[in-house]
């Protein structure tokens, strides 16, 4: 199955490539760069929302689920992208946003019963639920005096998933896109679309809760995360199975037991892939991450398949957040991502170890930044294709919708020409995965994970050793280095012990297979 063996690449369409010089990336820009994605060796392309949207939350406020945002192109462009991608063996996934619509979606006027409306309580909102973007999750409608629910921006009213007509609409939307050749969906807020029927107050956060939960101040156990969401996912799975479609969930939950449930019974009747936010949100140190991987391996149901990611459009770029600007550590992270058991999802630019871009206050456009002060714009800046004026993203002289980052280190052209670059490392690791069964289906066996050193075997013959610390380390074993983060060492024989410089990693083919 392509989504198990392959690599998925996430594109934030507004920032990938601008084909018509308006400063905004578009579908044609993606079509123009498909050869690059083929060269990189990816199998799936997940496009962040492409639907018409007033862009209160940059596409996550959808006003028509069956269309394409005019700034990004037309439905025909999307059809062409799907067809051109297919010629290259690339499957296109769209970003489905079922938790909420835009308040400018016609449903908000015409089908009020599609949304969650309630009387206020004591002159205030109906309950204590907080919006992820800050403030109460309710806004009062002046005309009727009723309040509507929005777990995100007030311009993103939550749909009422207890209404069967809403369910039927989305079944139809899924079919609409599957019929056009879309290979599947990333599902936004996949854990949260069903709300407590009685709208009970959320309990306060405690010291044991994940940092993000503590920051918000309450546990979202009633405003999201209801068990009934599994019925919706099971239904979508059976619908998707009719098309061989794949469902990747934004399962933003903070414990792995809950995560595992999103794969359904035996791992076969709900999501195909459920994003692991315990991993993504963890600190980058071996003693934190290795147990997360081990526990994920242990808890996933028999037929479930892990998915790993080191960044996305909602979180600081990994090169800054995890690798803290260190080129060696960034290479270790990329080696980790591409050698764990499961599907890697690469966020555009991560293959270049692109850093977070600093956004001057007058260029901030993220609604979350305006309300909570921490923004996501810095991880969404234009893809640096070259160091030309416009960075090969747009025409010279055009100001892009978000400012350019520093392209002197991270740009596609210079990294393609440099065999030692992060980009070539990613490409070579992807190519190796493809041809090496150990790296696809081979078991993950942790051999050592202490201090800054993480060593694991994949299958019987491959060993991955990551030295994330400041001291040289020596790992016992014999074989041949297939790929080292220091590419000059590729092909080196390891007689008895592998010496690894600080902040470097190696993938070794063992001289003797380990069948135990
Ligand atoms: C999660 C998305 O990834 C994020 O970008 C968005 O703001 C919220 N869901 C609301 O749709
Ligand atoms: Ca454009």
mmCIF file with all atom_site columns, C-alpha atoms and ligand atoms in Angstrom, residues 57 60 97 100 133 152 156 186 188-189 250 313-314 376 380, ligand 1:
data_model
loop_
_atom_site.group_PDB
_atom_site.id
_atom_site.type_symbol
_atom_site.label_atom_id
_atom_site.label_alt_id
_atom_site.label_comp_id
_atom_site.label_asym_id
_atom_site.label_entity_id
_atom_site.label_seq_id
_atom_site.pdbx_PDB_ins_code
_atom_site.Cartn_x
_atom_site.Cartn_y
_atom_site.Cartn_z
_atom_site.occupancy
_atom_site.B_iso_or_equiv
_atom_site.pdbx_formal_charge
_atom_site.auth_seq_id
_atom_site.auth_comp_id
_atom_site.auth_asym_id
_atom_site.auth_atom_id
_atom_site.pdbx_PDB_model_num
ATOM   1  C CA . UNK A 1 57  ? -7.703  31.218 9.374  1.00 0.00 ? 57  UNK A CA 1
ATOM   2  C CA . UNK A 1 60  ? -9.302  26.515 7.612  1.00 0.00 ? 60  UNK A CA 1
ATOM   3  C CA . UNK A 1 97  ? -12.138 20.658 7.628  1.00 0.00 ? 97  UNK A CA 1
ATOM   4  C CA . UNK A 1 100 ? -16.272 24.084 11.504 1.00 0.00 ? 100 UNK A CA 1
ATOM   5  C CA . UNK A 1 133 ? -7.313  30.745 19.792 1.00 0.00 ? 133 UNK A CA 1
ATOM   6  C CA . UNK A 1 152 ? -11.333 28.355 17.052 1.00 0.00 ? 152 UNK A CA 1
ATOM   7  C CA . UNK A 1 156 ? -15.203 29.512 12.351 1.00 0.00 ? 156 UNK A CA 1
ATOM   8  C CA . UNK A 1 186 ? -5.984  14.760 6.065  1.00 0.00 ? 186 UNK A CA 1
ATOM   9  C CA . UNK A 1 188 ? -8.548  18.604 10.518 1.00 0.00 ? 188 UNK A CA 1
ATOM   10 C CA . UNK A 1 189 ? -9.364  18.306 14.242 1.00 0.00 ? 189 UNK A CA 1
ATOM   11 C CA . UNK A 1 250 ? -5.051  15.404 12.930 1.00 0.00 ? 250 UNK A CA 1
ATOM   12 C CA . UNK A 1 313 ? 2.064   24.432 9.565  1.00 0.00 ? 313 UNK A CA 1
ATOM   13 C CA . UNK A 1 314 ? 1.050   24.883 13.217 1.00 0.00 ? 314 UNK A CA 1
ATOM   14 C CA . UNK A 1 376 ? 2.400   30.205 13.240 1.00 0.00 ? 376 UNK A CA 1
ATOM   15 C CA . UNK A 1 380 ? 4.578   29.151 6.754  1.00 0.00 ? 380 UNK A CA 1
HETATM 16 C C1 . LIG B 2 .   ? -5.846  22.635 12.932 1.00 0.00 ? 1   LIG B C1 1
HETATM 17 C C2 . LIG B 2 .   ? -5.137  23.239 11.773 1.00 0.00 ? 1   LIG B C2 1
HETATM 18 O O1 . LIG B 2 .   ? -3.977  22.518 11.499 1.00 0.00 ? 1   LIG B O1 1
HETATM 19 C C3 . LIG B 2 .   ? -4.868  24.681 12.127 1.00 0.00 ? 1   LIG B C3 1
HETATM 20 O O2 . LIG B 2 .   ? -4.005  25.292 11.212 1.00 0.00 ? 1   LIG B O2 1
HETATM 21 C C4 . LIG B 2 .   ? -6.202  25.382 12.201 1.00 0.00 ? 1   LIG B C4 1
HETATM 22 O O3 . LIG B 2 .   ? -6.022  26.707 12.635 1.00 0.00 ? 1   LIG B O3 1
HETATM 23 C C5 . LIG B 2 .   ? -7.140  24.674 13.161 1.00 0.00 ? 1   LIG B C5 1
HETATM 24 N N1 . LIG B 2 .   ? -7.132  23.239 13.031 1.00 0.00 ? 1   LIG B N1 1
HETATM 25 C C6 . LIG B 2 .   ? -8.535  25.117 12.949 1.00 0.00 ? 1   LIG B C6 1
HETATM 26 O O4 . LIG B 2 .   ? -8.997  24.615 11.725 1.00 0.00 ? 1   LIG B O4 1
#
